[in-house]
mmCIF file of C-alpha atoms in Angstrom:
data_model
loop_
_atom_site.group_PDB
_atom_site.id
_atom_site.type_symbol
_atom_site.label_atom_id
_atom_site.label_comp_id
_atom_site.label_asym_id
_atom_site.label_seq_id
_atom_site.Cartn_x
_atom_site.Cartn_y
_atom_site.Cartn_z
ATOM 1 C CA UNK A 1 22.990 99.033 -44.345
ATOM 2 C CA UNK A 2 24.098 95.970 -42.333
ATOM 3 C CA UNK A 3 26.184 93.405 -44.007
ATOM 4 C CA UNK A 4 23.795 90.491 -44.758
ATOM 5 C CA UNK A 5 23.733 86.961 -45.720
ATOM 6 C CA UNK A 6 22.326 84.737 -48.152
ATOM 7 C CA UNK A 7 18.601 83.680 -47.489
ATOM 8 C CA UNK A 8 17.863 80.157 -47.438
ATOM 9 C CA UNK A 9 15.419 79.428 -49.734
ATOM 10 C CA UNK A 10 13.203 76.446 -48.488
ATOM 11 C CA UNK A 11 12.964 74.440 -45.012
ATOM 12 C CA UNK A 12 12.183 70.667 -45.106
ATOM 13 C CA UNK A 13 9.806 69.412 -42.900
ATOM 14 C CA UNK A 14 9.872 65.931 -41.217
ATOM 15 C CA UNK A 15 7.300 64.022 -39.479
ATOM 16 C CA UNK A 16 8.720 61.502 -37.033
ATOM 17 C CA UNK A 17 6.778 57.996 -36.776
ATOM 18 C CA UNK A 18 6.757 55.883 -33.417
ATOM 19 C CA UNK A 19 8.697 52.666 -34.519
ATOM 20 C CA UNK A 20 6.980 49.360 -33.326
ATOM 21 C CA UNK A 21 9.791 47.009 -34.729
ATOM 22 C CA UNK A 22 13.524 47.437 -35.513
ATOM 23 C CA UNK A 23 16.482 45.179 -37.267
ATOM 24 C CA UNK A 24 18.130 42.942 -35.258
ATOM 25 C CA UNK A 25 21.264 42.979 -37.517
ATOM 26 C CA UNK A 26 22.158 46.322 -36.441
ATOM 27 C CA UNK A 27 22.882 45.636 -33.034
ATOM 28 C CA UNK A 28 25.419 42.903 -33.569
ATOM 29 C CA UNK A 29 27.868 45.706 -34.971
ATOM 30 C CA UNK A 30 26.901 48.229 -32.366
ATOM 31 C CA UNK A 31 29.828 48.743 -29.749
ATOM 32 C CA UNK A 32 29.295 48.558 -25.932
ATOM 33 C CA UNK A 33 27.880 51.838 -24.419
ATOM 34 C CA UNK A 34 30.787 52.176 -22.123
ATOM 35 C CA UNK A 35 33.508 52.005 -25.090
ATOM 36 C CA UNK A 36 32.367 55.102 -26.309
ATOM 37 C CA UNK A 37 32.424 57.065 -22.913
ATOM 38 C CA UNK A 38 35.414 59.500 -23.135
ATOM 39 C CA UNK A 39 38.243 58.906 -20.726
ATOM 40 C CA UNK A 40 39.976 61.829 -18.687
ATOM 41 C CA UNK A 41 42.912 61.678 -21.187
ATOM 42 C CA UNK A 42 40.814 62.492 -24.066
ATOM 43 C CA UNK A 43 40.182 66.121 -22.687
ATOM 44 C CA UNK A 44 42.510 68.705 -23.486
ATOM 45 C CA UNK A 45 42.855 72.618 -22.314
ATOM 46 C CA UNK A 46 41.724 75.400 -24.826
ATOM 47 C CA UNK A 47 43.955 78.123 -24.316
ATOM 48 C CA UNK A 48 42.791 81.105 -22.944
ATOM 49 C CA UNK A 49 43.677 83.349 -26.015
ATOM 50 C CA UNK A 50 41.197 80.933 -27.985
ATOM 51 C CA UNK A 51 38.239 81.769 -25.781
ATOM 52 C CA UNK A 52 36.357 84.848 -27.044
ATOM 53 C CA UNK A 53 33.713 85.958 -24.422
ATOM 54 C CA UNK A 54 30.668 88.304 -25.145
ATOM 55 C CA UNK A 55 29.109 90.052 -21.827
ATOM 56 C CA UNK A 56 25.605 90.930 -22.960
ATOM 57 C CA UNK A 57 23.475 93.959 -21.572
ATOM 58 C CA UNK A 58 21.202 91.415 -19.909
ATOM 59 C CA UNK A 59 23.384 89.839 -17.376
ATOM 60 C CA UNK A 60 24.100 86.535 -19.847
ATOM 61 C CA UNK A 61 27.403 85.308 -21.305
ATOM 62 C CA UNK A 62 28.298 83.823 -24.426
ATOM 63 C CA UNK A 63 31.530 81.759 -24.884
ATOM 64 C CA UNK A 64 33.261 81.201 -28.362
ATOM 65 C CA UNK A 65 36.041 79.049 -29.265
ATOM 66 C CA UNK A 66 38.269 80.531 -31.871
ATOM 67 C CA UNK A 67 39.421 78.615 -34.736
ATOM 68 C CA UNK A 68 42.703 80.041 -35.059
ATOM 69 C CA UNK A 69 44.834 77.918 -37.213
ATOM 70 C CA UNK A 70 42.007 77.968 -39.791
ATOM 71 C CA UNK A 71 41.387 81.526 -40.102
ATOM 72 C CA UNK A 72 44.347 83.222 -38.505
ATOM 73 C CA UNK A 73 43.814 86.648 -40.261
ATOM 74 C CA UNK A 74 40.320 86.942 -39.202
ATOM 75 C CA UNK A 75 41.118 85.547 -35.602
ATOM 76 C CA UNK A 76 43.728 88.138 -35.167
ATOM 77 C CA UNK A 77 41.507 90.653 -36.367
ATOM 78 C CA UNK A 78 39.152 89.385 -33.458
ATOM 79 C CA UNK A 79 41.373 89.604 -30.871
ATOM 80 C CA UNK A 80 42.834 93.184 -31.828
ATOM 81 C CA UNK A 81 38.952 94.256 -31.682
ATOM 82 C CA UNK A 82 38.839 92.821 -28.146
ATOM 83 C CA UNK A 83 41.842 94.295 -27.198
ATOM 84 C CA UNK A 84 40.690 97.560 -28.155
ATOM 85 C CA UNK A 85 37.245 97.047 -26.701
ATOM 86 C CA UNK A 86 35.788 97.840 -30.141
ATOM 87 C CA UNK A 87 32.448 96.055 -29.420
ATOM 88 C CA UNK A 88 31.705 97.285 -26.034
ATOM 89 C CA UNK A 89 28.266 99.106 -26.154
ATOM 90 C CA UNK A 90 27.422 97.583 -29.318
ATOM 91 C CA UNK A 91 24.684 94.954 -30.081
ATOM 92 C CA UNK A 92 23.026 92.036 -31.393
ATOM 93 C CA UNK A 93 21.345 94.030 -34.041
ATOM 94 C CA UNK A 94 19.612 90.954 -35.985
ATOM 95 C CA UNK A 95 17.918 87.954 -35.296
ATOM 96 C CA UNK A 96 16.304 86.216 -38.557
ATOM 97 C CA UNK A 97 14.044 83.266 -37.725
ATOM 98 C CA UNK A 98 15.606 79.737 -38.642
ATOM 99 C CA UNK A 99 18.672 81.529 -39.828
ATOM 100 C CA UNK A 100 21.100 83.528 -38.064
ATOM 101 C CA UNK A 101 21.842 85.963 -35.003
ATOM 102 C CA UNK A 102 24.593 88.773 -35.846
ATOM 103 C CA UNK A 103 25.905 91.413 -34.173
ATOM 104 C CA UNK A 104 28.519 93.996 -34.295
ATOM 105 C CA UNK A 105 27.808 97.762 -35.659
ATOM 106 C CA UNK A 106 24.557 98.122 -37.344
ATOM 107 C CA UNK A 107 25.153 101.305 -38.851
ATOM 108 C CA UNK A 108 28.888 100.210 -40.346
ATOM 109 C CA UNK A 109 30.261 103.650 -39.611
ATOM 110 C CA UNK A 110 31.933 103.008 -36.761
ATOM 111 C CA UNK A 111 36.156 103.119 -37.073
ATOM 112 C CA UNK A 112 38.082 100.231 -36.940
ATOM 113 C CA UNK A 113 41.150 100.097 -34.997
ATOM 114 C CA UNK A 114 44.335 101.149 -36.967
ATOM 115 C CA UNK A 115 46.005 97.877 -36.625
ATOM 116 C CA UNK A 116 42.903 95.987 -38.029
ATOM 117 C CA UNK A 117 43.546 94.424 -41.502
ATOM 118 C CA UNK A 118 40.908 95.742 -43.550
ATOM 119 C CA UNK A 119 40.824 93.081 -46.160
ATOM 120 C CA UNK A 120 41.970 89.928 -44.708
ATOM 121 C CA UNK A 121 42.853 86.814 -47.293
ATOM 122 C CA UNK A 122 39.499 84.858 -48.063
ATOM 123 C CA UNK A 123 39.661 82.362 -45.574
ATOM 124 C CA UNK A 124 36.688 80.161 -46.660
ATOM 125 C CA UNK A 125 38.613 77.059 -47.080
ATOM 126 C CA UNK A 126 41.236 75.212 -44.563
ATOM 127 C CA UNK A 127 43.534 73.345 -46.714
ATOM 128 C CA UNK A 128 43.604 69.488 -46.751
ATOM 129 C CA UNK A 129 40.886 67.329 -45.488
ATOM 130 C CA UNK A 130 42.495 65.457 -43.172
ATOM 131 C CA UNK A 131 39.668 64.460 -40.270
ATOM 132 C CA UNK A 132 40.482 62.148 -37.228
ATOM 133 C CA UNK A 133 37.037 60.437 -37.796
ATOM 134 C CA UNK A 134 35.121 60.487 -41.258
ATOM 135 C CA UNK A 135 31.630 60.023 -41.602
ATOM 136 C CA UNK A 136 30.265 57.152 -43.277
ATOM 137 C CA UNK A 137 27.911 58.939 -45.836
ATOM 138 C CA UNK A 138 28.338 61.943 -48.102
ATOM 139 C CA UNK A 139 25.426 64.869 -47.488
ATOM 140 C CA UNK A 140 24.082 67.056 -50.225
ATOM 141 C CA UNK A 141 26.868 69.781 -49.729
ATOM 142 C CA UNK A 142 30.251 67.748 -49.497
ATOM 143 C CA UNK A 143 31.493 64.315 -50.791
ATOM 144 C CA UNK A 144 32.966 63.566 -47.491
ATOM 145 C CA UNK A 145 32.552 64.746 -44.022
ATOM 146 C CA UNK A 146 34.192 64.523 -40.494
ATOM 147 C CA UNK A 147 35.692 65.803 -37.352
ATOM 148 C CA UNK A 148 39.243 67.138 -36.496
ATOM 149 C CA UNK A 149 41.114 65.665 -34.077
ATOM 150 C CA UNK A 150 40.563 68.861 -31.854
ATOM 151 C CA UNK A 151 36.572 68.810 -32.661
ATOM 152 C CA UNK A 152 36.159 70.913 -35.483
ATOM 153 C CA UNK A 153 33.253 69.585 -38.093
ATOM 154 C CA UNK A 154 34.825 69.763 -41.683
ATOM 155 C CA UNK A 155 33.972 68.747 -45.070
ATOM 156 C CA UNK A 156 35.471 68.104 -48.452
ATOM 157 C CA UNK A 157 34.584 67.994 -52.238
ATOM 158 C CA UNK A 158 37.865 65.920 -52.649
ATOM 159 C CA UNK A 159 39.982 69.044 -53.759
ATOM 160 C CA UNK A 160 39.342 71.509 -50.974
ATOM 161 C CA UNK A 161 38.372 71.400 -47.540
ATOM 162 C CA UNK A 162 36.235 73.737 -45.004
ATOM 163 C CA UNK A 163 34.797 74.240 -41.586
ATOM 164 C CA UNK A 164 30.819 73.581 -42.013
ATOM 165 C CA UNK A 165 28.118 76.408 -41.076
ATOM 166 C CA UNK A 166 26.309 74.145 -38.359
ATOM 167 C CA UNK A 167 24.211 75.723 -35.381
ATOM 168 C CA UNK A 168 26.806 77.776 -33.141
ATOM 169 C CA UNK A 169 29.616 78.176 -35.464
ATOM 170 C CA UNK A 170 30.763 81.846 -35.833
ATOM 171 C CA UNK A 171 31.179 83.546 -39.296
ATOM 172 C CA UNK A 172 32.303 86.630 -40.583
ATOM 173 C CA UNK A 173 29.496 88.726 -42.542
ATOM 174 C CA UNK A 174 30.748 90.824 -45.308
ATOM 175 C CA UNK A 175 29.952 92.461 -48.381
ATOM 176 C CA UNK A 176 30.071 91.167 -52.066
ATOM 177 C CA UNK A 177 33.544 89.979 -53.250
ATOM 178 C CA UNK A 178 36.197 91.111 -53.058
ATOM 179 C CA UNK A 179 35.188 92.134 -49.698
ATOM 180 C CA UNK A 180 36.140 89.514 -47.250
ATOM 181 C CA UNK A 181 35.006 90.582 -43.952
ATOM 182 C CA UNK A 182 37.381 92.174 -41.078
ATOM 183 C CA UNK A 183 35.874 90.192 -38.291
ATOM 184 C CA UNK A 184 33.806 93.072 -36.818
ATOM 185 C CA UNK A 185 30.560 92.094 -37.503
ATOM 186 C CA UNK A 186 29.805 88.302 -36.698
ATOM 187 C CA UNK A 187 26.904 85.815 -37.052
ATOM 188 C CA UNK A 188 26.173 82.364 -35.807
ATOM 189 C CA UNK A 189 23.104 80.234 -37.418
ATOM 190 C CA UNK A 190 20.439 80.000 -34.987
ATOM 191 C CA UNK A 191 18.266 77.069 -36.528
ATOM 192 C CA UNK A 192 18.736 74.704 -38.950
ATOM 193 C CA UNK A 193 22.613 74.414 -40.201
ATOM 194 C CA UNK A 194 23.747 76.935 -42.903
ATOM 195 C CA UNK A 195 25.361 74.837 -44.698
ATOM 196 C CA UNK A 196 24.493 76.813 -47.782
ATOM 197 C CA UNK A 197 26.900 79.295 -46.602
ATOM 198 C CA UNK A 198 29.941 76.740 -46.954
ATOM 199 C CA UNK A 199 33.008 78.473 -48.713
ATOM 200 C CA UNK A 200 31.017 81.513 -49.022
ATOM 201 C CA UNK A 201 31.923 83.291 -45.477
ATOM 202 C CA UNK A 202 34.917 82.579 -43.581
ATOM 203 C CA UNK A 203 34.315 80.317 -40.365
ATOM 204 C CA UNK A 204 36.170 82.004 -37.048
ATOM 205 C CA UNK A 205 34.833 79.802 -34.269
ATOM 206 C CA UNK A 206 32.231 78.131 -32.611
ATOM 207 C CA UNK A 207 29.803 79.030 -29.362
ATOM 208 C CA UNK A 208 30.682 76.428 -26.657
ATOM 209 C CA UNK A 209 28.222 78.009 -23.992
ATOM 210 C CA UNK A 210 25.555 80.446 -23.729
ATOM 211 C CA UNK A 211 24.298 79.431 -27.312
ATOM 212 C CA UNK A 212 20.742 80.152 -25.802
ATOM 213 C CA UNK A 213 21.247 83.459 -25.018
ATOM 214 C CA UNK A 214 21.558 84.225 -28.766
ATOM 215 C CA UNK A 215 18.998 81.628 -30.282
ATOM 216 C CA UNK A 216 16.197 82.564 -27.938
ATOM 217 C CA UNK A 217 16.171 86.179 -28.835
ATOM 218 C CA UNK A 218 13.258 87.693 -29.987
ATOM 219 C CA UNK A 219 12.690 87.413 -33.848
ATOM 220 C CA UNK A 220 12.521 90.529 -36.031
ATOM 221 C CA UNK A 221 9.931 90.383 -38.668
ATOM 222 C CA UNK A 222 11.716 93.287 -40.617
ATOM 223 C CA UNK A 223 13.589 92.633 -43.686
ATOM 224 C CA UNK A 224 16.612 89.951 -43.368
ATOM 225 C CA UNK A 225 15.820 89.948 -39.627
ATOM 226 C CA UNK A 226 17.315 93.194 -38.902
ATOM 227 C CA UNK A 227 15.590 95.191 -36.010
ATOM 228 C CA UNK A 228 14.486 98.551 -37.152
ATOM 229 C CA UNK A 229 14.723 100.328 -33.922
ATOM 230 C CA UNK A 230 17.685 100.524 -31.077
ATOM 231 C CA UNK A 231 14.966 99.214 -28.562
ATOM 232 C CA UNK A 232 14.672 96.082 -29.790
ATOM 233 C CA UNK A 233 18.628 95.284 -30.032
ATOM 234 C CA UNK A 234 20.420 93.489 -27.110
ATOM 235 C CA UNK A 235 23.024 95.569 -26.001
ATOM 236 C CA UNK A 236 26.478 94.020 -25.841
ATOM 237 C CA UNK A 237 28.347 95.269 -22.319
ATOM 238 C CA UNK A 238 31.956 93.887 -23.494
ATOM 239 C CA UNK A 239 33.827 91.330 -25.304
ATOM 240 C CA UNK A 240 36.962 90.161 -23.946
ATOM 241 C CA UNK A 241 39.697 87.174 -24.666
ATOM 242 C CA UNK A 242 39.570 85.021 -21.617
ATOM 243 C CA UNK A 243 43.371 85.552 -21.496
ATOM 244 C CA UNK A 244 42.599 89.391 -21.181
ATOM 245 C CA UNK A 245 40.627 88.451 -17.652
ATOM 246 C CA UNK A 246 42.398 88.662 -14.460
ATOM 247 C CA UNK A 247 43.372 84.935 -13.858
ATOM 248 C CA UNK A 248 40.727 83.966 -11.194
ATOM 249 C CA UNK A 249 38.263 85.430 -13.521
ATOM 250 C CA UNK A 250 38.809 83.507 -16.351
ATOM 251 C CA UNK A 251 36.694 80.429 -17.514
ATOM 252 C CA UNK A 252 38.636 77.493 -18.457
ATOM 253 C CA UNK A 253 37.048 74.957 -21.187
ATOM 254 C CA UNK A 254 38.033 71.568 -22.431
ATOM 255 C CA UNK A 255 37.238 70.035 -25.720
ATOM 256 C CA UNK A 256 37.045 66.413 -26.167
ATOM 257 C CA UNK A 257 39.719 64.577 -28.373
ATOM 258 C CA UNK A 258 38.241 62.510 -31.360
ATOM 259 C CA UNK A 259 41.516 60.495 -32.537
ATOM 260 C CA UNK A 260 40.717 57.723 -30.549
ATOM 261 C CA UNK A 261 38.910 54.654 -30.299
ATOM 262 C CA UNK A 262 36.184 56.047 -27.874
ATOM 263 C CA UNK A 263 35.174 58.873 -30.008
ATOM 264 C CA UNK A 264 34.932 56.483 -32.816
ATOM 265 C CA UNK A 265 32.814 54.121 -31.157
ATOM 266 C CA UNK A 266 30.502 57.337 -29.868
ATOM 267 C CA UNK A 267 30.167 57.846 -33.616
ATOM 268 C CA UNK A 268 29.385 54.251 -34.690
ATOM 269 C CA UNK A 269 26.677 54.530 -31.880
ATOM 270 C CA UNK A 270 25.139 57.765 -33.518
ATOM 271 C CA UNK A 271 25.529 56.330 -36.730
ATOM 272 C CA UNK A 272 23.699 53.069 -35.816
ATOM 273 C CA UNK A 273 21.189 54.185 -33.222
ATOM 274 C CA UNK A 274 19.622 51.679 -31.177
ATOM 275 C CA UNK A 275 16.032 50.455 -31.486
ATOM 276 C CA UNK A 276 13.058 51.763 -31.958
ATOM 277 C CA UNK A 277 15.050 54.040 -34.361
ATOM 278 C CA UNK A 278 14.899 51.908 -37.672
ATOM 279 C CA UNK A 279 16.599 54.332 -40.091
ATOM 280 C CA UNK A 280 20.472 55.149 -39.881
ATOM 281 C CA UNK A 281 22.673 57.942 -40.847
ATOM 282 C CA UNK A 282 24.505 61.282 -39.046
ATOM 283 C CA UNK A 283 25.128 64.542 -40.741
ATOM 284 C CA UNK A 284 28.030 66.223 -39.417
ATOM 285 C CA UNK A 285 26.304 69.129 -38.062
ATOM 286 C CA UNK A 286 24.290 66.357 -35.679
ATOM 287 C CA UNK A 287 27.920 66.078 -33.778
ATOM 288 C CA UNK A 288 28.002 67.807 -30.561
ATOM 289 C CA UNK A 289 30.504 70.509 -29.916
ATOM 290 C CA UNK A 290 31.937 68.225 -26.761
ATOM 291 C CA UNK A 291 33.419 70.981 -25.209
ATOM 292 C CA UNK A 292 33.205 71.023 -21.137
ATOM 293 C CA UNK A 293 34.182 73.243 -18.087
ATOM 294 C CA UNK A 294 37.402 72.145 -16.877
ATOM 295 C CA UNK A 295 36.542 70.090 -13.612
#
C-alpha cells in the first residue's frame, strides 16, 4: 500500500464581506508601492542542480526548486534517483481534495538504485531560526515565522526551526518512524497549507512552475485519495535535474532575495493592506515563492 499522510481533520470556512470604510491610521505607516518593487540585483540565479523537472505524460511540466541546504541527505537521494531515471514511467497516483498530490511507485515494490540511502536521517527540522524577514505575528503552529534570505518559508517554536508545508512545498512520504522516507515518494499540498505536517515529514523543495498541472488533476474519492486503477493516474514520462539536460534545453530560474529594504517594504504592505481591507495580518504561507524565469 502506498505511503500515506495524516488526514486533515477539519477545514475552516470564511465569508468575505465588502468593507465600506477603513481606518486611516494604517495608511500613514504604509510604504510607497514603488519602494516594494525588486531591484535587478535582488534576483539571484538558482543552480541547475537544484532544479528538478517532472515531465508528465500529458505534455505538461513541473519544476521543483530543491532545498539542498536544509535536507541534504534526502536531496542527495533525489538527485541519484533522477540520474538513475527511476521515476520514468511512474505516475501521480494520489490526488486528495484539499490535501496533497503524491507521485512515485504506487506498489512500493520497484527496487531502488543501490546507491540510495535507505534510511536517511530525519530532516524534519533545519537547525537555527535565522530569517532575513520575520512576520509580525505568531500563528497557530509556531511562535515565530519568516522567510530566509533565499526565499524559504520557515517557522520556530523558540528552540528548533523548520520549513513549513505551504501550498506547493514538496515533502517526502514515509511510513511510521523510524522510517524517514527515501525521497522516492514525494507529495505536495494542493489546497490549504498542510502545516499539520510540519516537523513530521522532511521538506525537500518547492514547486516554482507548473503547480497547476498537479493541483488541477481530478480528485480521487477512494481512501486517502489514492486512485484505484492505473487508468486514473497521470503518467510521468521522465524526471531530470536541469543540470542533466543539454545546456540549450535547460530552463533557468531566479529567486528574489529577501534581505533588503525592498522586500521588507513588500512585507509591510502585505501585513498592512490598503483599503477597503480592514483587518490586517499575514501567514507565512501567504508569501509568494518569488521565483521567475531568468530574463
